[in-house]
């Protein structure tokens, strides 16, 4: 074994020891491993009390390492071969193979966590759960069991496919799959039962999605440094840029999670959960200091050809990160403080108490904070304005109308996700349908007209190394991919836009989405994404695999829009209420009948289609006119070039057309003269 490999193993052992030590301390201080004898309830035993947090810690660390290895292969190391035959480097393929083994261990740790979780819930020793039928019986009925089974399956798929993957696009696909596998397990913990569970669930999702690449990325870069592999400065610089955004995301989402569970700051020092959360906040601050030191000291040392300082410092930082993850598991095993007042049935379903009777003023003024869409609006608005500023500083222009259209689209998202519309949408089907129509048929028009892809292609800088792929190259590759060519085909985009609405509402999917906050977010994101895809094909501002001529666009518009009217009419004529179980559970005392409210929602769907149709017609007419003007100017320029000395006569299309007419006239005249007696 080389000295670099020995140093890497030593750093790994130190990180594991730090994680285990902090985990044990957190479990003891939090009281989660203390035996609790409750009459009438079984005891899972000491093996489960200790095995569950340790297997969960192993699962978290291995998932982060899997994501880090895939990140190193897909993004941190430069791509070789150029645009025509892009391929992964030798080191990148090595990290893919390492990700395969790590993902297999991740699946095993998730399976062990599943066994201990079922034993903990049933109050039976883990051995009895393994030998009995409880495991297969409860996996599908327990949310935690279903989530962990999904993790096991996805991790196994990543482990198998990473052995044969050699292309950058496939590596990114595996990275996306691993990112999805991170979410099910933490989203079935305390966040799902917090008082403001909608904010807590979104906060946990953002927290985990930022922690894994941060921790895993640092670990892999540290291993790369200890093994003294090539291109360490490139990897470290790319990781540093990503780590800054991960740090900010972890900080904001962690603060939101603490506020959601501990609304009173005094609970930070008076409760076991609060003290562990306070320790995690302190560790987060220490990691921020490490990041600042890297930017100011170790990265310049790398550029100067001195990698040892970075390797030593990164090893210590990785140990602190591993310890923080152990503390996070101990925090997850510690019950948060119980609410001081009993929670109503409505609040347990919605996350807030039943609002007063709906009025137009309350729809505008009763603000309902949604962390996911607030973050989405902030990110989309910030990135767009930053790109515009970059163009202006470079001396390039960008139409103010496109910027205004993009910002107006974000305002419409805010209007239906952060106001009283979002508060009443889970209660009244009519308000939900108004929210649906805006996100699906109004917001995408303004976003598409804002031309974000064109702006990104102009603002993003090319990759520094020739043949490598930066954000601009990845965006270009995606625009030319077969996948996008399929889904962006006008027929496919239209089917997704129309059929998904009927498939959602006329199947049990709708009620399932309403009962689960993540399902509700996925439903609204689908509305926004399917509408954006359709109007991207229809309005065609940004580059697209296939563009329709303007008469074809008008035909597609008039063929598609009546389907939403048919959908509204179908809702108005139904004698059975959709998602009756959900709306019966949240039925407001001041509301009308569920079926009457559904008919009102159908009327909204039927009438709303006129608004986007009118806007799209105006935009298409303007685009058509501007297209003809550009064509005319292009022909004029060619004619001017042809008229200049040395110009080619065939470049003057108008002159060539007139010459053809003159030749035809001469031929007709000659034929007429020959036919005379």
Short mmCIF file of C-alpha atoms in Angstrom, two decimals, residues 4 35 46 68-69 114 126 143 175 181 253 283 307 344 364 373 408 433 438 509 517 534 586 675:
data_model
loop_
_atom_site.label_atom_id
_atom_site.label_comp_id
_atom_site.label_asym_id
_atom_site.label_seq_id
_atom_site.Cartn_x
_atom_site.Cartn_y
_atom_site.Cartn_z
CA UNK A 4 -1.05 8.13 -0.03
CA UNK A 35 -34.41 1.90 28.36
CA UNK A 46 -30.52 -2.70 23.45
CA UNK A 68 -19.40 12.64 -3.79
CA UNK A 69 -17.86 9.93 -5.98
CA UNK A 114 -35.09 -0.99 7.74
CA UNK A 126 -34.45 -7.39 15.67
CA UNK A 143 -44.04 5.17 5.85
CA UNK A 175 -25.98 11.31 -9.78
CA UNK A 181 -32.53 8.23 -3.09
CA UNK A 253 -32.83 25.22 5.64
CA UNK A 283 -20.52 22.73 14.35
CA UNK A 307 -1.07 20.16 -1.97
CA UNK A 344 -56.64 20.17 16.10
CA UNK A 364 -54.88 38.56 -1.27
CA UNK A 373 -41.79 28.04 -3.94
CA UNK A 408 -44.06 38.98 -14.14
CA UNK A 433 -58.33 24.94 -9.68
CA UNK A 438 -52.40 30.05 -13.25
CA UNK A 509 -53.47 10.33 -7.81
CA UNK A 517 -47.03 17.67 1.11
CA UNK A 534 -46.01 23.26 -24.22
CA UNK A 586 -61.02 19.55 5.70
CA UNK A 675 -48.24 30.04 -82.81
#
